[in-house]
Amino acid sequence: MTSSEIKALTGQYIMNTYGRFPVAIDHGQGATLYDPEGNAYIDFTSGIGVCDLGYGYQPWVDAIAAQAKKLGHVSNLFYTEPPAKLAEILCQRTGESCVFFANGGGEANEGMIKLARKYSFDKYGKGRSTIITLNNSFHGRTITTLMATGQEVFHNYFFPFTEGFRYADANDLASLEAAAGDDVCAVMMELVQGEGGVLPLDKEYVQAVKKLCEERDWLLLIDEVQTGVGRTGSLFAFQQYGVLPDVVSFAKGIAGGLPMSGIMANEKCRNVLGPGTHATTFGANPVCAAAGLVVQETLSDAFLEEVQAKGEYLRERIEALDLPCFGKTRGLGLMIGIEVKEGFNKSEIAGKLIDSGLLVLTAGPGMRLLPPLVITREEMDQGLAIMKKTLG
């Protein structure tokens, strides 16, 4: 099909819930995507942080094919090898104790919320179920995770929302303490607020919140749906903050492009969700887990050091371009935010870059870059050249 035919068919039969850019994607290789007509696009988005191994990565393709031929799906009432191996690797590499596999980020965060509330119910009974989240956060699109999201714009249309959330300002311990009370069971936060604009939290603040949680027997819940699986230059962002969360969620890049997510819990929380208290049909799918094993094999310590170096290179080069529309950059690893100067429109900037062959994202008040972790120096330079030519 041509790009025009794909767009027409999409418009006729798929719900119009996305503000799509006028580009149809047919295939990719490395960090470069192609439309049906063969036009190339340097990808600084990786499917919003999903395709960490880029496109056409042969070990990933081979693992999926081999597992699909062997076993595509089986109920979680039985045992399979790939998710067991993947869970072992995740726990060994993070210090967490156990894993629950799900399908998407919102579902993972729902599971994390359920675990926190049940932990408190089992220990203290009813009345201790409120979770404090941060203003400017984003935690998902379900009825519950929309309310967990600390942005009022998302609290509309779908009434009634799930109760039991209060909000505090990021990097402000006094604000968090002001939101506290006898009804609190957990604090939930992103270490880099992705949808809010790629805003990293201060290390000292995160460690102070961890201490406060320990003192009051609240659970520390870390949402690593976007920051996890190598995106920030460590396997999980919390490893750069010197804390071990009670529960951490993950999704996006965990299977390199297949739908998979989950939560990891520490020893204190490993038995909170017993048989019958939580489940999902497609979680721990063996094909997705086989893909996830390739991701883990690829994301060695040396590879993650390269991710940090690539992020530093991109940020330095973007600022060196001294473009009239861009200010400072921020972020961790290959999770990069760019300030958009007053008088310029972020969506118009994104549209111009995409038209010129560079796929980018927006977030909060600025731009957001989430390139595949395997992106080459040549591909980064091609993207930078497009920025300079288009926006200079």
Short mmCIF file of C-alpha atoms in Angstrom, two decimals:
data_model
loop_
_atom_site.label_atom_id
_atom_site.label_comp_id
_atom_site.label_asym_id
_atom_site.label_seq_id
_atom_site.Cartn_x
_atom_site.Cartn_y
_atom_site.Cartn_z
CA MET A 1 0.00 0.00 0.00
CA THR A 2 1.08 3.60 -0.55
CA SER A 3 1.31 6.14 2.25
CA SER A 4 -1.89 7.80 1.05
CA GLU A 5 -3.77 4.48 1.00
CA ILE A 6 -2.60 3.59 4.52
CA LYS A 7 -3.66 6.99 5.88
CA ALA A 8 -7.05 6.80 4.16
CA LEU A 9 -7.74 3.29 5.48
CA THR A 10 -6.66 4.34 8.99
CA GLY A 11 -8.96 7.35 8.89
CA GLN A 12 -11.91 5.20 7.84
CA TYR A 13 -11.58 2.32 10.29
CA ILE A 14 -9.44 3.31 13.31
CA MET A 15 -10.70 5.57 16.11
CA ASN A 16 -9.29 9.06 15.83
CA THR A 17 -7.63 9.13 19.26
CA TYR A 18 -4.13 10.20 18.13
CA GLY A 19 -2.89 13.48 16.74
CA ARG A 20 -0.80 11.77 14.07
CA PHE A 21 1.90 13.36 11.96
CA PRO A 22 1.28 12.78 8.21
CA VAL A 23 3.85 9.99 7.84
CA ALA A 24 3.29 6.26 7.25
CA ILE A 25 6.12 3.93 8.30
CA ASP A 26 6.79 0.71 6.40
CA HIS A 27 10.10 -0.69 7.68
CA GLY A 28 13.34 0.22 9.41
CA GLN A 29 16.98 -0.64 9.94
CA GLY A 30 19.08 0.48 12.88
CA ALA A 31 17.75 3.89 13.89
CA THR A 32 16.44 4.77 10.42
CA LEU A 33 12.83 4.29 9.31
CA TYR A 34 11.35 4.28 5.79
CA ASP A 35 7.92 5.05 4.41
CA PRO A 36 6.34 2.91 1.66
CA GLU A 37 7.83 5.19 -0.99
CA GLY A 38 11.35 4.67 0.37
CA ASN A 39 11.85 8.07 2.01
CA ALA A 40 14.20 7.80 5.02
CA TYR A 41 13.63 9.23 8.50
CA ILE A 42 16.24 9.36 11.24
CA ASP A 43 14.39 8.17 14.33
CA PHE A 44 14.87 10.15 17.54
CA THR A 45 11.69 8.61 19.05
CA SER A 46 12.05 4.77 19.08
CA GLY A 47 8.27 4.37 19.28
CA ILE A 48 8.23 6.65 22.36
CA GLY A 49 11.09 4.84 24.07
CA VAL A 50 10.10 1.30 23.06
CA CYS A 51 12.43 0.16 20.25
CA ASP A 52 15.66 0.33 22.26
CA LEU A 53 17.41 -2.09 19.86
CA GLY A 54 16.21 -0.13 16.84
CA TYR A 55 14.83 -1.96 13.82
CA GLY A 56 15.87 -5.20 12.13
CA TYR A 57 18.17 -6.26 15.00
CA GLN A 58 18.83 -9.82 13.90
CA PRO A 59 19.27 -11.56 17.29
CA TRP A 60 15.93 -10.08 18.41
CA VAL A 61 14.21 -11.17 15.19
CA ASP A 62 15.67 -14.69 15.45
CA ALA A 63 14.65 -15.11 19.11
CA ILE A 64 11.05 -14.09 18.36
CA ALA A 65 10.80 -16.43 15.39
CA ALA A 66 12.29 -19.38 17.28
CA GLN A 67 10.00 -18.92 20.28
CA ALA A 68 6.89 -18.34 18.13
CA LYS A 69 7.59 -21.60 16.34
CA LYS A 70 7.97 -23.39 19.68
CA LEU A 71 5.18 -21.79 21.76
CA GLY A 72 3.30 -18.54 21.18
CA HIS A 73 1.23 -18.40 24.35
CA VAL A 74 0.18 -20.49 27.31
CA SER A 75 -1.84 -19.66 30.41
CA ASN A 76 -0.06 -18.42 33.52
CA LEU A 77 -1.60 -21.44 35.24
CA PHE A 78 1.41 -23.30 33.79
CA TYR A 79 5.18 -22.70 33.77
CA THR A 80 7.31 -21.53 30.83
CA GLU A 81 11.04 -20.95 30.58
CA PRO A 82 11.50 -17.49 28.95
CA PRO A 83 9.73 -15.34 31.60
CA ALA A 84 11.41 -17.29 34.42
CA LYS A 85 14.83 -16.56 32.91
CA LEU A 86 13.96 -12.91 32.27
CA ALA A 87 12.73 -12.44 35.84
CA GLU A 88 15.94 -13.99 37.20
CA ILE A 89 18.10 -11.59 35.19
CA LEU A 90 16.07 -8.53 36.19
CA CYS A 91 16.25 -9.40 39.88
CA GLN A 92 19.95 -10.21 39.77
CA ARG A 93 20.76 -6.96 37.97
CA THR A 94 18.66 -4.71 40.22
CA GLY A 95 18.59 -6.22 43.71
CA GLU A 96 14.81 -6.61 43.64
CA SER A 97 13.30 -9.95 44.70
CA CYS A 98 10.46 -10.86 42.35
CA VAL A 99 8.65 -9.85 39.17
CA PHE A 100 5.06 -9.73 37.91
CA PHE A 101 4.78 -9.46 34.12
CA ALA A 102 2.00 -7.51 32.41
CA ASN A 103 1.45 -5.83 29.02
CA GLY A 104 1.61 -2.01 29.13
CA GLY A 105 2.76 0.82 31.35
CA GLY A 106 -0.65 1.79 32.69
CA GLU A 107 -1.35 -1.82 33.64
CA ALA A 108 2.03 -2.09 35.38
CA ASN A 109 1.33 1.04 37.41
CA GLU A 110 -2.15 -0.27 38.30
CA GLY A 111 -0.47 -3.39 39.66
CA MET A 112 1.96 -1.29 41.67
CA ILE A 113 -0.91 0.73 43.16
CA LYS A 114 -2.82 -2.44 44.05
CA LEU A 115 0.23 -3.92 45.74
CA ALA A 116 0.80 -0.80 47.85
CA ARG A 117 -2.80 -0.67 49.02
CA LYS A 118 -2.91 -4.37 49.84
CA TYR A 119 0.40 -4.15 51.73
CA SER A 120 -1.10 -1.48 53.95
CA PHE A 121 -4.49 -3.24 54.27
CA ASP A 122 -2.84 -6.50 55.33
CA LYS A 123 -0.81 -4.70 57.99
CA TYR A 124 -3.09 -1.87 59.17
CA GLY A 125 -6.59 -2.60 57.88
CA LYS A 126 -8.86 -0.15 56.05
CA GLY A 127 -8.30 3.59 55.93
CA ARG A 128 -4.65 3.72 54.91
CA SER A 129 -4.82 3.71 51.11
CA THR A 130 -3.88 7.19 49.86
CA ILE A 131 -0.89 7.45 47.51
CA ILE A 132 1.05 10.70 47.12
CA THR A 133 2.21 11.45 43.57
CA LEU A 134 4.01 14.47 42.17
CA ASN A 135 2.65 17.44 40.29
CA ASN A 136 3.58 17.31 36.60
CA SER A 137 3.79 13.51 36.69
CA PHE A 138 2.26 11.06 34.23
CA HIS A 139 1.36 7.48 35.17
CA GLY A 140 -0.98 6.14 32.49
CA ARG A 141 -4.33 6.25 30.71
CA THR A 142 -6.54 3.98 32.84
CA ILE A 143 -9.17 5.55 35.12
CA THR A 144 -6.91 4.97 38.14
CA THR A 145 -3.57 5.99 36.62
CA LEU A 146 -5.10 9.12 35.11
CA MET A 147 -6.00 10.19 38.65
CA ALA A 148 -2.53 9.23 39.84
CA THR A 149 -1.17 11.61 37.20
CA GLY A 150 -0.37 14.98 38.72
CA GLN A 151 -1.66 17.09 35.84
CA GLU A 152 -5.16 18.55 36.11
CA VAL A 153 -5.63 18.49 32.31
CA PHE A 154 -5.98 14.70 32.49
CA HIS A 155 -8.70 14.80 35.18
CA ASN A 156 -11.63 15.32 32.85
CA TYR A 157 -14.34 13.50 30.85
CA PHE A 158 -14.15 10.08 32.50
CA PHE A 159 -15.87 10.71 35.83
CA PRO A 160 -15.96 9.32 38.43
CA PHE A 161 -12.21 8.83 38.82
CA THR A 162 -10.63 6.49 41.34
CA GLU A 163 -10.14 8.18 44.70
CA GLY A 164 -7.09 7.99 46.94
CA PHE A 165 -4.43 10.29 45.47
CA ARG A 166 -2.87 13.54 46.66
CA TYR A 167 -0.18 15.59 44.96
CA ALA A 168 3.04 17.27 46.03
CA ASP A 169 5.59 19.42 44.23
CA ALA A 170 8.68 17.69 42.87
CA ASN A 171 11.97 18.30 44.69
CA ASP A 172 10.09 19.85 47.62
CA LEU A 173 10.10 17.67 50.74
CA ALA A 174 8.00 20.20 52.67
CA SER A 175 5.28 19.96 50.03
CA LEU A 176 5.31 16.18 50.33
CA GLU A 177 5.07 16.34 54.12
CA ALA A 178 2.15 18.77 53.80
CA ALA A 179 0.33 16.18 51.66
CA ALA A 180 0.97 13.42 54.22
CA GLY A 181 -1.49 12.02 56.71
CA ASP A 182 -2.53 8.91 58.60
CA ASP A 183 -4.29 7.64 55.46
CA VAL A 184 -1.11 7.45 53.32
CA CYS A 185 0.34 4.10 52.24
CA ALA A 186 2.86 5.05 49.53
CA VAL A 187 4.67 7.67 47.49
CA MET A 188 4.76 7.14 43.72
CA MET A 189 7.05 9.05 41.37
CA GLU A 190 9.04 9.11 38.13
CA LEU A 191 12.73 9.85 38.60
CA VAL A 192 12.65 11.75 35.32
CA GLN A 193 9.22 13.20 34.56
CA GLY A 194 8.90 12.19 30.91
CA GLU A 195 5.55 13.46 29.62
CA GLY A 196 5.94 16.45 31.94
CA GLY A 197 8.96 17.67 29.98
CA VAL A 198 11.94 15.36 30.73
CA LEU A 199 12.57 16.77 34.20
CA PRO A 200 15.01 14.79 36.40
CA LEU A 201 14.41 14.76 40.15
CA ASP A 202 17.22 15.79 42.52
CA LYS A 203 19.15 12.87 43.99
CA GLU A 204 19.06 14.32 47.50
CA TYR A 205 15.28 14.73 47.31
CA VAL A 206 14.73 11.14 46.20
CA GLN A 207 16.93 9.82 49.00
CA ALA A 208 15.06 11.98 51.53
CA VAL A 209 11.72 10.61 50.29
CA LYS A 210 13.07 7.07 50.63
CA LYS A 211 14.06 7.79 54.24
CA LEU A 212 10.64 9.29 54.99
CA CYS A 213 8.93 6.22 53.53
CA GLU A 214 11.01 3.93 55.72
CA GLU A 215 10.20 5.95 58.84
CA ARG A 216 6.43 5.90 58.21
CA ASP A 217 6.17 2.45 56.61
CA TRP A 218 5.01 3.89 53.31
CA LEU A 219 6.05 2.05 50.17
CA LEU A 220 8.30 3.87 47.72
CA LEU A 221 6.86 3.23 44.25
CA ILE A 222 9.06 4.20 41.29
CA ASP A 223 7.47 4.47 37.85
CA GLU A 224 10.18 3.48 35.36
CA VAL A 225 7.85 2.86 32.42
CA GLN A 226 9.85 5.36 30.35
CA THR A 227 13.14 5.65 32.25
CA GLY A 228 13.80 1.93 32.64
CA VAL A 229 15.63 -0.67 30.54
CA GLY A 230 18.74 1.34 29.73
CA ARG A 231 17.08 4.55 28.60
CA THR A 232 18.90 6.76 31.14
CA GLY A 233 22.29 5.04 30.82
CA SER A 234 21.79 2.50 33.62
CA LEU A 235 19.50 -0.51 33.51
CA PHE A 236 17.05 1.42 35.72
CA ALA A 237 17.22 5.08 36.67
CA PHE A 238 16.90 4.31 40.40
CA GLN A 239 20.38 2.76 40.25
CA GLN A 240 21.76 6.27 39.63
CA TYR A 241 19.86 7.65 42.64
CA GLY A 242 21.21 5.28 45.28
CA VAL A 243 17.83 3.90 46.36
CA LEU A 244 16.14 0.51 46.08
CA PRO A 245 12.38 1.01 45.56
CA ASP A 246 9.89 -1.18 47.36
CA VAL A 247 8.17 -1.60 43.99
CA VAL A 248 9.24 -0.42 40.53
CA SER A 249 7.25 -0.55 37.30
CA PHE A 250 8.70 -1.04 33.83
CA ALA A 251 7.38 -1.29 30.26
CA LYS A 252 8.26 0.30 26.89
CA GLY A 253 11.76 -1.02 26.07
CA ILE A 254 11.61 -4.25 28.11
CA ALA A 255 10.90 -6.44 25.03
CA GLY A 256 12.43 -4.15 22.41
CA GLY A 257 9.20 -3.53 20.50
CA LEU A 258 6.76 -6.19 21.65
CA PRO A 259 4.06 -5.38 24.25
CA MET A 260 5.37 -6.24 27.71
CA SER A 261 5.56 -4.58 31.10
CA GLY A 262 5.65 -5.48 34.75
CA ILE A 263 6.58 -4.63 38.30
CA MET A 264 9.49 -5.70 40.49
CA ALA A 265 9.15 -5.83 44.27
CA ASN A 266 11.65 -6.10 47.10
CA GLU A 267 11.72 -8.85 49.70
CA LYS A 268 9.31 -6.98 51.99
CA CYS A 269 6.66 -6.96 49.27
CA ARG A 270 7.24 -10.23 47.45
CA ASN A 271 4.27 -12.08 49.03
CA VAL A 272 1.73 -9.25 49.11
CA LEU A 273 -0.01 -10.30 45.90
CA GLY A 274 -0.78 -13.98 46.45
CA PRO A 275 -2.71 -16.41 44.21
CA GLY A 276 -6.01 -14.95 43.05
CA THR A 277 -5.25 -11.31 44.02
CA HIS A 278 -3.80 -10.14 40.69
CA ALA A 279 -3.57 -11.53 37.15
CA THR A 280 -3.45 -10.77 33.44
CA THR A 281 -4.03 -13.01 30.43
CA PHE A 282 -1.09 -12.08 28.24
CA GLY A 283 1.47 -11.14 30.90
CA ALA A 284 4.65 -13.27 30.78
CA ASN A 285 3.96 -14.16 27.15
CA PRO A 286 6.87 -16.42 26.11
CA VAL A 287 7.49 -14.67 22.77
CA CYS A 288 7.72 -11.26 24.45
CA ALA A 289 9.94 -12.73 27.17
CA ALA A 290 12.25 -14.29 24.55
CA ALA A 291 12.59 -10.82 23.00
CA GLY A 292 13.25 -9.40 26.46
CA LEU A 293 16.10 -11.84 27.00
CA VAL A 294 17.83 -10.48 23.89
CA VAL A 295 17.38 -6.94 25.22
CA GLN A 296 19.05 -7.94 28.50
CA GLU A 297 21.89 -9.72 26.69
CA THR A 298 22.51 -6.59 24.63
CA LEU A 299 22.34 -4.08 27.50
CA SER A 300 25.69 -4.95 29.06
CA ASP A 301 27.46 -2.54 31.40
CA ALA A 302 29.72 -1.46 28.51
CA PHE A 303 26.69 -0.87 26.28
CA LEU A 304 25.05 1.27 28.98
CA GLU A 305 28.21 3.36 29.30
CA GLU A 306 27.90 4.01 25.55
CA VAL A 307 24.30 5.12 26.06
CA GLN A 308 25.51 7.74 28.54
CA ALA A 309 28.22 8.87 26.12
CA LYS A 310 25.73 9.11 23.24
CA GLY A 311 23.37 11.18 25.38
CA GLU A 312 26.15 13.57 26.34
CA TYR A 313 27.22 13.85 22.70
CA LEU A 314 23.71 14.66 21.47
CA ARG A 315 23.09 17.23 24.18
CA GLU A 316 26.43 18.97 23.60
CA ARG A 317 25.97 19.05 19.84
CA ILE A 318 22.37 20.32 20.03
CA GLU A 319 23.40 23.19 22.28
CA ALA A 320 26.41 23.89 20.05
CA LEU A 321 24.07 24.35 17.06
CA ASP A 322 22.84 27.50 18.85
CA LEU A 323 19.48 27.32 17.09
CA PRO A 324 17.19 30.35 17.55
CA CYS A 325 14.28 28.19 18.78
CA PHE A 326 16.17 25.98 21.28
CA GLY A 327 17.57 26.72 24.71
CA LYS A 328 19.27 24.34 27.16
CA THR A 329 18.96 20.57 27.14
CA ARG A 330 18.34 18.29 30.11
CA GLY A 331 17.85 14.62 30.91
CA LEU A 332 19.73 11.40 31.57
CA GLY A 333 21.32 9.13 28.97
CA LEU A 334 19.26 9.00 25.78
CA MET A 335 16.22 10.57 27.45
CA ILE A 336 16.68 14.18 26.41
CA GLY A 337 14.53 17.27 26.78
CA ILE A 338 15.12 20.53 24.92
CA GLU A 339 13.87 23.93 26.04
CA VAL A 340 11.82 25.72 23.39
CA LYS A 341 12.34 29.47 23.55
CA GLU A 342 9.48 31.94 23.92
CA GLY A 343 7.87 32.82 20.61
CA PHE A 344 8.30 29.37 19.09
CA ASN A 345 5.74 26.55 18.94
CA LYS A 346 6.93 23.06 19.85
CA SER A 347 4.40 21.28 17.62
CA GLU A 348 5.33 23.41 14.62
CA ILE A 349 9.02 22.65 15.25
CA ALA A 350 8.28 18.92 15.43
CA GLY A 351 6.27 19.09 12.20
CA LYS A 352 9.07 20.87 10.34
CA LEU A 353 11.68 18.37 11.50
CA ILE A 354 9.51 15.37 10.59
CA ASP A 355 8.83 16.83 7.14
CA SER A 356 12.61 17.15 6.74
CA GLY A 357 13.30 13.53 7.73
CA LEU A 358 13.89 13.61 11.49
CA LEU A 359 11.32 12.04 13.82
CA VAL A 360 11.06 13.84 17.18
CA LEU A 361 8.62 14.13 20.09
CA THR A 362 7.27 16.89 22.29
CA ALA A 363 6.73 16.75 26.05
CA GLY A 364 5.56 19.38 28.50
CA PRO A 365 6.70 22.80 27.29
CA GLY A 366 9.53 21.54 25.05
CA MET A 367 10.95 18.84 22.81
CA ARG A 368 11.72 15.25 23.78
CA LEU A 369 14.26 12.91 22.15
CA LEU A 370 14.24 9.14 22.81
CA PRO A 371 16.46 7.60 20.10
CA PRO A 372 17.03 3.85 19.88
CA LEU A 373 19.85 2.94 22.23
CA VAL A 374 21.73 1.35 19.30
CA ILE A 375 21.78 4.60 17.31
CA THR A 376 25.13 5.16 15.59
CA ARG A 377 27.24 8.31 15.57
CA GLU A 378 26.52 8.62 11.83
CA GLU A 379 22.75 8.54 12.42
CA MET A 380 23.02 11.07 15.23
CA ASP A 381 25.04 13.38 12.99
CA GLN A 382 22.49 13.01 10.20
CA GLY A 383 19.75 14.02 12.62
CA LEU A 384 21.76 16.97 13.87
CA ALA A 385 22.38 18.10 10.28
CA ILE A 386 18.62 18.05 9.64
CA MET A 387 18.08 20.15 12.77
CA LYS A 388 20.62 22.72 11.62
CA LYS A 389 19.31 22.93 8.07
CA THR A 390 15.63 23.04 9.07
CA LEU A 391 15.76 25.27 12.15
CA GLY A 392 18.96 27.31 11.68
#
